Tab-separated table of C-alpha atoms and ligand atoms in Angstrom:
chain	number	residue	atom	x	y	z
O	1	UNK	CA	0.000	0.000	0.000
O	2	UNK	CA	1.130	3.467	-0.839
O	3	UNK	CA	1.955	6.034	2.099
O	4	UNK	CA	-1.283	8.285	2.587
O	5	UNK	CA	-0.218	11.216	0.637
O	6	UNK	CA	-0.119	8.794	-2.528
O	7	UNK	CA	-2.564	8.505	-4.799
O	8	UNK	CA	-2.704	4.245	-5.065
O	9	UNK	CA	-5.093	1.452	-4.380
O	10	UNK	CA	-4.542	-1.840	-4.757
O	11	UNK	CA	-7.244	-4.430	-5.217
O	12	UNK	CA	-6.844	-8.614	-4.900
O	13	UNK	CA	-8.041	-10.559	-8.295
O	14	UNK	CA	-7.370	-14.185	-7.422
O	15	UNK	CA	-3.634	-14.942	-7.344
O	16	UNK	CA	-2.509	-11.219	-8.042
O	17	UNK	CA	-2.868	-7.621	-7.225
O	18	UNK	CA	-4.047	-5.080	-9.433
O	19	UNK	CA	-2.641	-1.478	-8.434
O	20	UNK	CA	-4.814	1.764	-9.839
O	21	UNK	CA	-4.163	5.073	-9.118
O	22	UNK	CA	-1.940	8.468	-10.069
O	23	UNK	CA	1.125	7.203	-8.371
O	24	UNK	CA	1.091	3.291	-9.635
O	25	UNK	CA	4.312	3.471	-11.458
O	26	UNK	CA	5.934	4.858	-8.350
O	27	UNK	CA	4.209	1.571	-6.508
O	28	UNK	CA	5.814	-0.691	-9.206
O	29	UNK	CA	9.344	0.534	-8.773
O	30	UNK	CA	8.829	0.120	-4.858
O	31	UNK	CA	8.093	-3.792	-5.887
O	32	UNK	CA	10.971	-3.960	-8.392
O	33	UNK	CA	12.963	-2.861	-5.620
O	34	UNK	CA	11.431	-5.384	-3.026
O	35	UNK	CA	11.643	-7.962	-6.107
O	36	UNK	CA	15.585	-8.403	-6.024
O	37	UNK	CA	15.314	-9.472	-9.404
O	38	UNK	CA	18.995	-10.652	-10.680
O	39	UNK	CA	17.800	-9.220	-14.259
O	40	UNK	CA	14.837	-7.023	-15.398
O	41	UNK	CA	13.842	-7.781	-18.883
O	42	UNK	CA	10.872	-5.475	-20.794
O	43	UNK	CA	8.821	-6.743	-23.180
O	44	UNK	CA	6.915	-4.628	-25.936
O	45	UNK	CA	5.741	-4.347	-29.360
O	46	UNK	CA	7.265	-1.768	-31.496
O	47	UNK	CA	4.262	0.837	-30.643
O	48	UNK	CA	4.551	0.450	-27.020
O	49	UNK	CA	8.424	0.923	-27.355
O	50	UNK	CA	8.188	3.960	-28.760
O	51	UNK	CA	4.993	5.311	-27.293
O	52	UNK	CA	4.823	4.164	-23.863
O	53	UNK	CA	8.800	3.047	-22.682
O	54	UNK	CA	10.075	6.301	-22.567
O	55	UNK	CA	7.372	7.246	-19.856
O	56	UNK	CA	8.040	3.914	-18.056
O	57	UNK	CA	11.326	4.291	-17.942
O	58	UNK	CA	11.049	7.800	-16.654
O	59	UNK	CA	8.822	7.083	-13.999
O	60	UNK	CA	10.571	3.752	-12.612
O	61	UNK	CA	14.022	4.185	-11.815
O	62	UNK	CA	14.272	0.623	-11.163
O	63	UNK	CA	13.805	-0.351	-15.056
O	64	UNK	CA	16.707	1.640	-16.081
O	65	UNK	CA	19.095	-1.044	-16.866
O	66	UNK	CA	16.334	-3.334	-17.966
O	67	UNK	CA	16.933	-5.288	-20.781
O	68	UNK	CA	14.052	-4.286	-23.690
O	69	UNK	CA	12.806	-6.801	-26.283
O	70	UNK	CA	10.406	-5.774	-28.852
O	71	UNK	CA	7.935	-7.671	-30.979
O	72	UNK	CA	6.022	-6.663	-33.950
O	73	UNK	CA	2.727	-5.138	-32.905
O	74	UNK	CA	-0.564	-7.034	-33.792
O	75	UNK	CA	-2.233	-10.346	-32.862
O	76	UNK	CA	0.579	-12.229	-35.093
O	77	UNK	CA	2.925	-12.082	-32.473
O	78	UNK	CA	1.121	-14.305	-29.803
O	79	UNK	CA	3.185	-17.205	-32.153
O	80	UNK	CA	5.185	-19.826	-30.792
O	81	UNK	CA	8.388	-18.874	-33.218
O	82	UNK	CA	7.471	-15.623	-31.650
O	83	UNK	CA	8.293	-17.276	-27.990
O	84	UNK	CA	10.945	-19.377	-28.701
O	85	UNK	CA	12.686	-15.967	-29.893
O	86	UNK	CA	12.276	-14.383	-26.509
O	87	UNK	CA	13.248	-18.024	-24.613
O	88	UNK	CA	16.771	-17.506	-26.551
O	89	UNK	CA	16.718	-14.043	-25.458
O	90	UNK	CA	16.400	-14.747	-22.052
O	91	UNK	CA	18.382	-17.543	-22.425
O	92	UNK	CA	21.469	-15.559	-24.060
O	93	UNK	CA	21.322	-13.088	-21.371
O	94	UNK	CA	21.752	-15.734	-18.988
O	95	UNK	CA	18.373	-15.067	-17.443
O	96	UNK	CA	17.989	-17.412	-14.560
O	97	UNK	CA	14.642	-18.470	-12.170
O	98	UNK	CA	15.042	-15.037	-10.197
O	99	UNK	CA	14.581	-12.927	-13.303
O	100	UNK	CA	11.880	-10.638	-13.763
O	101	UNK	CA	9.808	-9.758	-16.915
O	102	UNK	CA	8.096	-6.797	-17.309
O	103	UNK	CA	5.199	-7.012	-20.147
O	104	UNK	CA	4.050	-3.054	-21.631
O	105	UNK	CA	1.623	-3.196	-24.041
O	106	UNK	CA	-1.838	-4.206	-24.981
O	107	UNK	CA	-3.302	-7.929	-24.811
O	108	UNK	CA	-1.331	-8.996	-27.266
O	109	UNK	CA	2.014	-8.200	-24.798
O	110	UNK	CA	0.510	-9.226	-21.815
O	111	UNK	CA	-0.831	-12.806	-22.783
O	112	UNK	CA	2.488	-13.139	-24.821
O	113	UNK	CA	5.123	-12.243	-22.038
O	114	UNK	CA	2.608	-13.800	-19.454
O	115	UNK	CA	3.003	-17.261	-20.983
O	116	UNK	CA	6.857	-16.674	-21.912
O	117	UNK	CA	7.363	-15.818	-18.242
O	118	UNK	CA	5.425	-18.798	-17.261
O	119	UNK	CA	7.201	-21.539	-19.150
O	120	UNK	CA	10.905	-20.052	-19.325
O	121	UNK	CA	12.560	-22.283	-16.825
O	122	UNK	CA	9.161	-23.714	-15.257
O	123	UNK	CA	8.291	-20.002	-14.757
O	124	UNK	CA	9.890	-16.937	-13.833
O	125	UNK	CA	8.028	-13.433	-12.493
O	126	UNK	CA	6.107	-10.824	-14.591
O	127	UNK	CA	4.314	-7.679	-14.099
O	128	UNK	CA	2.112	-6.118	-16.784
O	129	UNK	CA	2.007	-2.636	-17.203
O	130	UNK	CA	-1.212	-2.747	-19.754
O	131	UNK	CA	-0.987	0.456	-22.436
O	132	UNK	CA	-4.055	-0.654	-24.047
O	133	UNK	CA	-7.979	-0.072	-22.520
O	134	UNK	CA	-8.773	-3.666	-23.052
O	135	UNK	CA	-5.311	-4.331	-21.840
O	136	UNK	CA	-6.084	-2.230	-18.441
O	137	UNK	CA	-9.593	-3.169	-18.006
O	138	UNK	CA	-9.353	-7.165	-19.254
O	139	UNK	CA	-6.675	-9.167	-20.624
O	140	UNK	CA	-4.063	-8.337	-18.568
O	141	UNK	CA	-6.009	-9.198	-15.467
O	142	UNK	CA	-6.942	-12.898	-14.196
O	143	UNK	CA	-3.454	-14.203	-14.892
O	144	UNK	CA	-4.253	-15.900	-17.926
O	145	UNK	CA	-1.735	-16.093	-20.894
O	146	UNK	CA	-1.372	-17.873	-24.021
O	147	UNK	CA	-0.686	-17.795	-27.389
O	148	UNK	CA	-2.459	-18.964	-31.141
O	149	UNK	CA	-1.781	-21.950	-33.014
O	150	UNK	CA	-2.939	-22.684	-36.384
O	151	UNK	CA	-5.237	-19.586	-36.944
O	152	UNK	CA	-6.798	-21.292	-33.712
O	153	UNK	CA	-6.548	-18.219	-30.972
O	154	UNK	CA	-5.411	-19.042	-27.470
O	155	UNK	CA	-4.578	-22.928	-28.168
O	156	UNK	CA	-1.145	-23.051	-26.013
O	157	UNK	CA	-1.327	-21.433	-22.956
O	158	UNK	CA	-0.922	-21.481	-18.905
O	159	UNK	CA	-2.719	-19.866	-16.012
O	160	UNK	CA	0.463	-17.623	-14.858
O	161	UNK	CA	0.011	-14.516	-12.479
O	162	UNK	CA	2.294	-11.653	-12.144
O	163	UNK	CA	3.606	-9.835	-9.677
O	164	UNK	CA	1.062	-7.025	-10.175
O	165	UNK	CA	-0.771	-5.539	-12.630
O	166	UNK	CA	0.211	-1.196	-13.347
O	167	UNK	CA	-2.751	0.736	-14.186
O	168	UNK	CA	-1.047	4.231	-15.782
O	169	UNK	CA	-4.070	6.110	-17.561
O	170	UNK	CA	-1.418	8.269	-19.438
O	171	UNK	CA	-0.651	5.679	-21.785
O	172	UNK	CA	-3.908	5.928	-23.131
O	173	UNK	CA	-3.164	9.494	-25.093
O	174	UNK	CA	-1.281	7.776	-27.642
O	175	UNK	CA	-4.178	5.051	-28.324
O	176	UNK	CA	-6.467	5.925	-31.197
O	177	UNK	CA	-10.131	6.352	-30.850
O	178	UNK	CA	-11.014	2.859	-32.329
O	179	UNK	CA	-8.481	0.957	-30.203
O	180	UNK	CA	-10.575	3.356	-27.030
O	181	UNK	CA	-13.596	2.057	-27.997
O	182	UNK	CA	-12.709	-1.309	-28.237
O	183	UNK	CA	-11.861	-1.210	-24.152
O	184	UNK	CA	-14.651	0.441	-23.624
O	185	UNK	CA	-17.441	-2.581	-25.043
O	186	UNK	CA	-15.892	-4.499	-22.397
O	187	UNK	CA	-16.494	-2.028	-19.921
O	188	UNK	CA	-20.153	-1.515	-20.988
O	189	UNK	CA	-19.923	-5.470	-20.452
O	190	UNK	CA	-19.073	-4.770	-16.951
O	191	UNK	CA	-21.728	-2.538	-16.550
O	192	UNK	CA	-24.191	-4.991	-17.968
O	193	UNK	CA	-23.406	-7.644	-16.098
O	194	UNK	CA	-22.125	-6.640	-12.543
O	195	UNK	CA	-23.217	-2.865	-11.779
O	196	UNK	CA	-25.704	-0.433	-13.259
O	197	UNK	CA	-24.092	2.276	-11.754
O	198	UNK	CA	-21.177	1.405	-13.571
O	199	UNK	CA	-23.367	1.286	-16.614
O	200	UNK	CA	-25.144	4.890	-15.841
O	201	UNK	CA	-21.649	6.183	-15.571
O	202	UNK	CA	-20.312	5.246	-18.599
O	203	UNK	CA	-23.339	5.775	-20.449
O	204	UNK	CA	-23.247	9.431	-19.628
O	205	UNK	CA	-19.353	9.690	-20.029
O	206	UNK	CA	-17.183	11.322	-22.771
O	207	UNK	CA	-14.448	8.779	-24.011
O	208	UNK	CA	-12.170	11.175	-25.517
O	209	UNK	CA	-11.557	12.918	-21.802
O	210	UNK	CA	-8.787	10.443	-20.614
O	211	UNK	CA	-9.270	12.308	-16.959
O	212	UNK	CA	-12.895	11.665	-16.813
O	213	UNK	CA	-12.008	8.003	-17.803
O	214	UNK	CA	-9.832	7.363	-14.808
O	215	UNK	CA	-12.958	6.901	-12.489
O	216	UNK	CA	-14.529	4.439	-15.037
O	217	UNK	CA	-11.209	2.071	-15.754
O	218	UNK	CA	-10.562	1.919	-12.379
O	219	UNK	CA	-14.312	0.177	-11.620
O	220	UNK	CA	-13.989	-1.521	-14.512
O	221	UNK	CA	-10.771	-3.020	-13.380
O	222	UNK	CA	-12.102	-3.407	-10.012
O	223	UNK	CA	-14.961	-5.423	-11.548
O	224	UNK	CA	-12.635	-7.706	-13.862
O	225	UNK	CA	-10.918	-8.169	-10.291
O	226	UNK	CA	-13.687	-8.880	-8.249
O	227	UNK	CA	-15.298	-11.318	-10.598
O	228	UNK	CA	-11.512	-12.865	-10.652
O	229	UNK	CA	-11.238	-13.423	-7.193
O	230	UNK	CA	-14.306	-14.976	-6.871
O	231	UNK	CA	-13.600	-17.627	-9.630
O	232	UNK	CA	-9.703	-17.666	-10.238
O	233	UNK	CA	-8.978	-20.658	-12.549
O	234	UNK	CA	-12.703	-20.381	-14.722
O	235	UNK	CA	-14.763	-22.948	-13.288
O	236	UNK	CA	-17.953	-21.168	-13.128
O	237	UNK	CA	-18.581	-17.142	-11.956
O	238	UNK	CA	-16.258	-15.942	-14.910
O	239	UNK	CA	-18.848	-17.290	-17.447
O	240	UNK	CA	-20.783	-14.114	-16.717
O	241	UNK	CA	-18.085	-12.308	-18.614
O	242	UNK	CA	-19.040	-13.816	-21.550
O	243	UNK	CA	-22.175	-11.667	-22.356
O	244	UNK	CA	-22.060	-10.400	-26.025
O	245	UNK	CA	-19.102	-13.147	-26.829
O	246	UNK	CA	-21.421	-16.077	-28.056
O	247	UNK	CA	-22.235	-14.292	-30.787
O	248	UNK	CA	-19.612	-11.418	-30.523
O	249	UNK	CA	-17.224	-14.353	-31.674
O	250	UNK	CA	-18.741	-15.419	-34.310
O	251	UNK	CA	-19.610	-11.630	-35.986
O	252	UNK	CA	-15.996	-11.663	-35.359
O	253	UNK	CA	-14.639	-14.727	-36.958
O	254	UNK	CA	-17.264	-14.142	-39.806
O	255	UNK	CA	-15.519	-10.720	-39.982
O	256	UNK	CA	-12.200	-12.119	-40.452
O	257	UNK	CA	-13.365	-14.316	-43.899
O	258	UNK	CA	-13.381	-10.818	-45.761
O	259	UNK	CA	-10.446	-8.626	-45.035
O	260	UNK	CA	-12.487	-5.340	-46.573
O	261	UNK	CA	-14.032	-5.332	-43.065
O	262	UNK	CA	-12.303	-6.515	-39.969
O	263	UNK	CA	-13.744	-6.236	-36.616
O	264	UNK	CA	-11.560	-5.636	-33.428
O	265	UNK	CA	-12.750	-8.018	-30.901
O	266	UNK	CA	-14.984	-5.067	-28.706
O	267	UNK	CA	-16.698	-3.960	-32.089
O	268	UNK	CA	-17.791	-7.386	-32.908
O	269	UNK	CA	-18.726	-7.750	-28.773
O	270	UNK	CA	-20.868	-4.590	-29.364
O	271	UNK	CA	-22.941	-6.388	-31.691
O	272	UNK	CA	-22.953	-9.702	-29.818
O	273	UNK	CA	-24.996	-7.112	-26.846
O	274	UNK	CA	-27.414	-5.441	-28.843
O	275	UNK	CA	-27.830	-9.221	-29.966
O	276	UNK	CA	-27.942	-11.133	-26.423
O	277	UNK	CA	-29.618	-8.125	-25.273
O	278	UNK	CA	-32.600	-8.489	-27.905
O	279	UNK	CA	-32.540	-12.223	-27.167
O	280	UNK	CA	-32.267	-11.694	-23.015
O	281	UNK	CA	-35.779	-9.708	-23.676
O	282	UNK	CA	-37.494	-12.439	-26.411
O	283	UNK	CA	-36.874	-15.111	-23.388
O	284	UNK	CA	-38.803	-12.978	-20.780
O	285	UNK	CA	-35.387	-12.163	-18.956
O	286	UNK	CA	-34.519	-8.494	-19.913
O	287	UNK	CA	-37.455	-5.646	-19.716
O	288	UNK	CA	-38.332	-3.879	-23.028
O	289	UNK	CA	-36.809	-0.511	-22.202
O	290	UNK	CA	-33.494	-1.650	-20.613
O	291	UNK	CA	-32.886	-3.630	-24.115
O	292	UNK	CA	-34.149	-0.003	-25.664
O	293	UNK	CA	-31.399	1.325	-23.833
O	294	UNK	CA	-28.775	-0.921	-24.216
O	295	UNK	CA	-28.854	-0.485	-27.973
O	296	UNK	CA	-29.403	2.960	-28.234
O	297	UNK	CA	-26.136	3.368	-26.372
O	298	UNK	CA	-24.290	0.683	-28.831
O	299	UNK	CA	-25.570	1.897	-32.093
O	300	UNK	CA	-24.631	4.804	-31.309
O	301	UNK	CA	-21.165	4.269	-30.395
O	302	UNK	CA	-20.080	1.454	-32.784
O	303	UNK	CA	-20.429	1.421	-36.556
O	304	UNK	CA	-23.282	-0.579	-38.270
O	305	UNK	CA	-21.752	-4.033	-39.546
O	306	UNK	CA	-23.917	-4.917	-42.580
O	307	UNK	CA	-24.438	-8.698	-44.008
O	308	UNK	CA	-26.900	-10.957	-46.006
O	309	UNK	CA	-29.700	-12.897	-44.666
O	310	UNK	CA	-27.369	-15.884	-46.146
O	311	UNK	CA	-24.399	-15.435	-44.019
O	312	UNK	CA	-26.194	-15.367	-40.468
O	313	UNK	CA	-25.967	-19.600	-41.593
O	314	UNK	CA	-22.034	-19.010	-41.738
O	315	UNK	CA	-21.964	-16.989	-38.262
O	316	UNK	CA	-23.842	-19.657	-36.969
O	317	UNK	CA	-21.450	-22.330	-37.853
O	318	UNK	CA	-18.725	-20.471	-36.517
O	319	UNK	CA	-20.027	-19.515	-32.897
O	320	UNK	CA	-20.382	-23.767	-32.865
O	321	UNK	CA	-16.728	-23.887	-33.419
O	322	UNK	CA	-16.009	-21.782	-30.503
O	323	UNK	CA	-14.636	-23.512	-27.428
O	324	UNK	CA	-17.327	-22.507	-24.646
O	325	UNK	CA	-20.000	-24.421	-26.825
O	326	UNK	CA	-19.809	-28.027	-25.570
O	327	UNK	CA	-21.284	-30.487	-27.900
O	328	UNK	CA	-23.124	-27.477	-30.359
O	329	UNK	CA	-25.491	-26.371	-27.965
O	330	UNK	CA	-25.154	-23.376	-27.458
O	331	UNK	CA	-25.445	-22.143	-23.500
O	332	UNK	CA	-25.735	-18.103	-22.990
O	333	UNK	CA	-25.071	-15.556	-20.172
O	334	UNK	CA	-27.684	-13.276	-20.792
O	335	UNK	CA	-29.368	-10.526	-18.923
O	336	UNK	CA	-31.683	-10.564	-16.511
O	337	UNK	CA	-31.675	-6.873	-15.592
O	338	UNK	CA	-29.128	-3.840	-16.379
O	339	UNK	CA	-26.350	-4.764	-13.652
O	340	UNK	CA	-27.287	-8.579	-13.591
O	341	UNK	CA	-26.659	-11.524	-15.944
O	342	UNK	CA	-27.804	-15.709	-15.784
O	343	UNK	CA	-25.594	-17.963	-16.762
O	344	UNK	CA	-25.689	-21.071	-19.067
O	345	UNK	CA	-28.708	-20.390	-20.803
O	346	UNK	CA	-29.819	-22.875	-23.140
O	347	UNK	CA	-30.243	-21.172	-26.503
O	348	UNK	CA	-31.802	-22.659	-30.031
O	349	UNK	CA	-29.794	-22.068	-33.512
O	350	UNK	CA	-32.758	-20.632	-34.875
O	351	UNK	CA	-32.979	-18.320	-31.990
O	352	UNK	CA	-29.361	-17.292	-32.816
O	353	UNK	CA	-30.430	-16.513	-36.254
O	354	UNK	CA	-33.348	-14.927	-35.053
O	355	UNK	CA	-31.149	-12.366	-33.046
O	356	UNK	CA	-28.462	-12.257	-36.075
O	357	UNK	CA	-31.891	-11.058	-37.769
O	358	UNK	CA	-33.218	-8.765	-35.534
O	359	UNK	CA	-29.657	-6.924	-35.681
O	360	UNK	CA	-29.077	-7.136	-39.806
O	361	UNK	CA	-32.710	-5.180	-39.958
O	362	UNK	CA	-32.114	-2.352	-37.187
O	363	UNK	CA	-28.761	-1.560	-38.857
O	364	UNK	CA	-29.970	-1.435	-42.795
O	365	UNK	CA	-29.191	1.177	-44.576
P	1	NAD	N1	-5.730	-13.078	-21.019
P	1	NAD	C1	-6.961	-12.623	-21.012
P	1	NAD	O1	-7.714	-12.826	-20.051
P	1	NAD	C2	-7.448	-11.829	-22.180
P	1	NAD	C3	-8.687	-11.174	-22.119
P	1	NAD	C4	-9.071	-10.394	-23.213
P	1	NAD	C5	-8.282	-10.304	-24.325
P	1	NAD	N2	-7.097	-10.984	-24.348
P	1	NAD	C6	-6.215	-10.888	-25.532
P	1	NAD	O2	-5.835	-9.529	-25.700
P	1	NAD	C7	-5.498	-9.325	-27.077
P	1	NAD	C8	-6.079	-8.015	-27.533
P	1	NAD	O3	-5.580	-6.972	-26.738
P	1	NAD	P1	-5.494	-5.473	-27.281
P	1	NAD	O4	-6.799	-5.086	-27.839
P	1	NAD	O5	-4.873	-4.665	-26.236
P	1	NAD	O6	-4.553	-5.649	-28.559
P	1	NAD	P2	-3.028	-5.241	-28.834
P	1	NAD	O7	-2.156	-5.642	-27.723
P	1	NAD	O8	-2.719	-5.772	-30.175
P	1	NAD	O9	-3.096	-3.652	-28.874
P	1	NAD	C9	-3.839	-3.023	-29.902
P	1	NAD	C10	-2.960	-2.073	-30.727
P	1	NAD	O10	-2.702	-0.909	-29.951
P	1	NAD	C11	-1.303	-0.664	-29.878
P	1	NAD	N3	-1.089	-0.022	-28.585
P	1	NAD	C12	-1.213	-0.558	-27.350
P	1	NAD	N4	-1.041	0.388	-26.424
P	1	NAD	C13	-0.797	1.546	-27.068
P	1	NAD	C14	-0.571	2.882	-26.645
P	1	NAD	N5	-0.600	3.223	-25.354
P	1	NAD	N6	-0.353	3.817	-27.585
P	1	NAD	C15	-0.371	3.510	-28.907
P	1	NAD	N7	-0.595	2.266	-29.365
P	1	NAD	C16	-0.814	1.291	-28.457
P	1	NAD	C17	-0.658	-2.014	-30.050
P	1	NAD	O11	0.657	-1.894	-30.519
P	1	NAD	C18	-1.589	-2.646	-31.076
P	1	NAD	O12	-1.241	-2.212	-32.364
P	1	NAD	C19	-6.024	-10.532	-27.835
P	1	NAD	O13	-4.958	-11.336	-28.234
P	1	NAD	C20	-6.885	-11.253	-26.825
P	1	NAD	O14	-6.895	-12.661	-27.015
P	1	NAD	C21	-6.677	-11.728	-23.311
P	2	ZN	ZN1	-13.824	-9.913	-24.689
């Protein structure tokens, strides 16, 4: 805990802290110094090297003789090759059990360097300092890493905590407005499932303030933590997270077959809620105007994604392929109010397409 006249909090999520606040970088180079680390290595793409290291290394004192390794930025580097690069790096630099890595940068980073650190000899320490929203207010959260295999995301992978977590809001001035709004569907998420006021407050926020953001990250964290805590290694509670991602994952692999228009993950999750949301009211869960207001808020944020009648078959075939689908029936967290979700909902195919249907019409040009 920082002294009084700091400006940190730090909140439990299962097997790791997460530490929010104006003076979090000054908490992380107080635990790099408690660490005794015999090497500091930091991990980054080549955006968060240039946009975010300089700051980091600024602010922690403790990082200045760190080691940096940088990957290309993008979902192509959660790669094995990718790994096996850093291994040799680590192992070249005679990194041994008590060395530390520190992962800056979005999801991609975190779940990268999480699972490098936690396989490089049977698992070394990491901290994530998350740059990205989704990074700060998801991913890097929960302690779980991995990386694709075959086109097939998050096939290799290990539960691995770090150290701590770094919220630093700063980082977000250099993010773009679509990588903000991709963070922020998870947030609404958060809203949706765990706390309306959480949901009021963003709903009546302005993203591009980063200041007024602070407030909202920081719950949303808090929430990601909470819901963490309570179920650290996914056997149940954590399924609520996965309103708007039954559907969200297949708008999003459909998006992928047709690179004129690729979704980030929280755009296609925006459509997955106005869809779950449409099909949490049709089964008597959800109340007419909170699904009014749920989609007001989401068309309004995220851009219309336009298909045929024919492909909601294709979108359909793909949310089957997706893990959390045992044996092709498909089993929902939906809502059952603004603030609360149900779990495990049995759901028909021609429901799905039904919602798929409901959404093609509303956004029609
Ligand atoms: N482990 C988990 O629990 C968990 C949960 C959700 C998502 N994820 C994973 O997270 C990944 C997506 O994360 P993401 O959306 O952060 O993607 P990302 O890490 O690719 O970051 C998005 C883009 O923003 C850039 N960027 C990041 N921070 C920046 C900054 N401050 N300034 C300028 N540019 C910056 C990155 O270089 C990248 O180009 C996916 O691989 C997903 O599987 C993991
Ligand atoms: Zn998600």
């Amino acid at each position: 805990m920082g002294s009084p006249s700091q400006d940190v909090q730090e909140i439990e999520a299962g097997g790791h802290r997460v530490v929010l606040g104006r003076d979090s970088l000054r908490a992380l180079d107080r635990a790099l110094g408690k660490a005794d680390a015999t090497a500091l290595f930091i991990l980054g793409d080549v955006n968060t090297m240039r946009q975010c290291l300089p700051e980091l290394l600024a602010r922690v004192p403790h990082l200045r003789d760190a080691r940096t390794l940088s990957v290309p930025g993008g979902e192509g580097s959660k790669d094995l090759a990718v790994c096996a690069g850093i291994w040799q790096h680590l192992a070249n630099h005679a990194a041994d059990r008590q060395a530390l890595l520190v992962c800056l940068g979005g999801g991609v980073v975190t779940d990268l360097g999480g699972f490098v650190a936690g396989t490089y000899k049977r698992g070394i320490a990491c901290v994530h300092v998350p740059t990205s929203l989704l990074g700060m207010v998801d991913a890097s959260i929960g302690g779980k890493t991995g990386v694709d295999l075959g086109g097939v995301k998050n096939m290799v992978g290990v539960f691995h905590d770090p150290l701590g977590v770094y919220i630093h809001m700063p980082f977000l001035k250099s993010l773009g407005k679509r990588e903000l709004l991709n963070g922020l569907a998870e947030m609404i998420k958060h809203g949706l499932v765990w706390d309306a006021s959480h949901w009021e407050a963003i709903a009546a926020s302005a993203l591009h303030d980063i200041d007024a953001l602070a407030p909202l990250v920081y719950r949303s964290a808090a929430i990601k933590a909470e819901v963490v805590q309570q179920d650290p290694r996914e056997s149940g509670l954590r399924k609520v997270l996965n309103f708007g991602h039954t559907i969200g994952h297949g708008v999003e692999a459909h998006s992928w077959e047709s690179p004129r228009r690729m979704l980030l993950h929280g755009e296609a999750v925006a459509i997955g809620m106005v869809c779950e949301a449409w099909l949490s009211w049709r089964m008597d869960l959800l109340d007419r105007e909170s699904y009014d207001r749920i989609t007001q808020l989401l068309l309004q944020l995220y851009k219309p994604y336009r298909f045929d009648s024919a492909e909601n078959h294709r979108m359909i075939e793909l949310m089957r392929n997706d893990k959390k689908n045992v044996s092709g029936q498909f089993r929902f967290t939906l809502l059952t109010a603004i603030g609360q979700a149900k779990v495990d909902v049995p759901v028909s195919a021609a429901q799905v397409q039904e919602a798929l249907e409901h959404y093609r019409l509303l956004v029609r040009a």
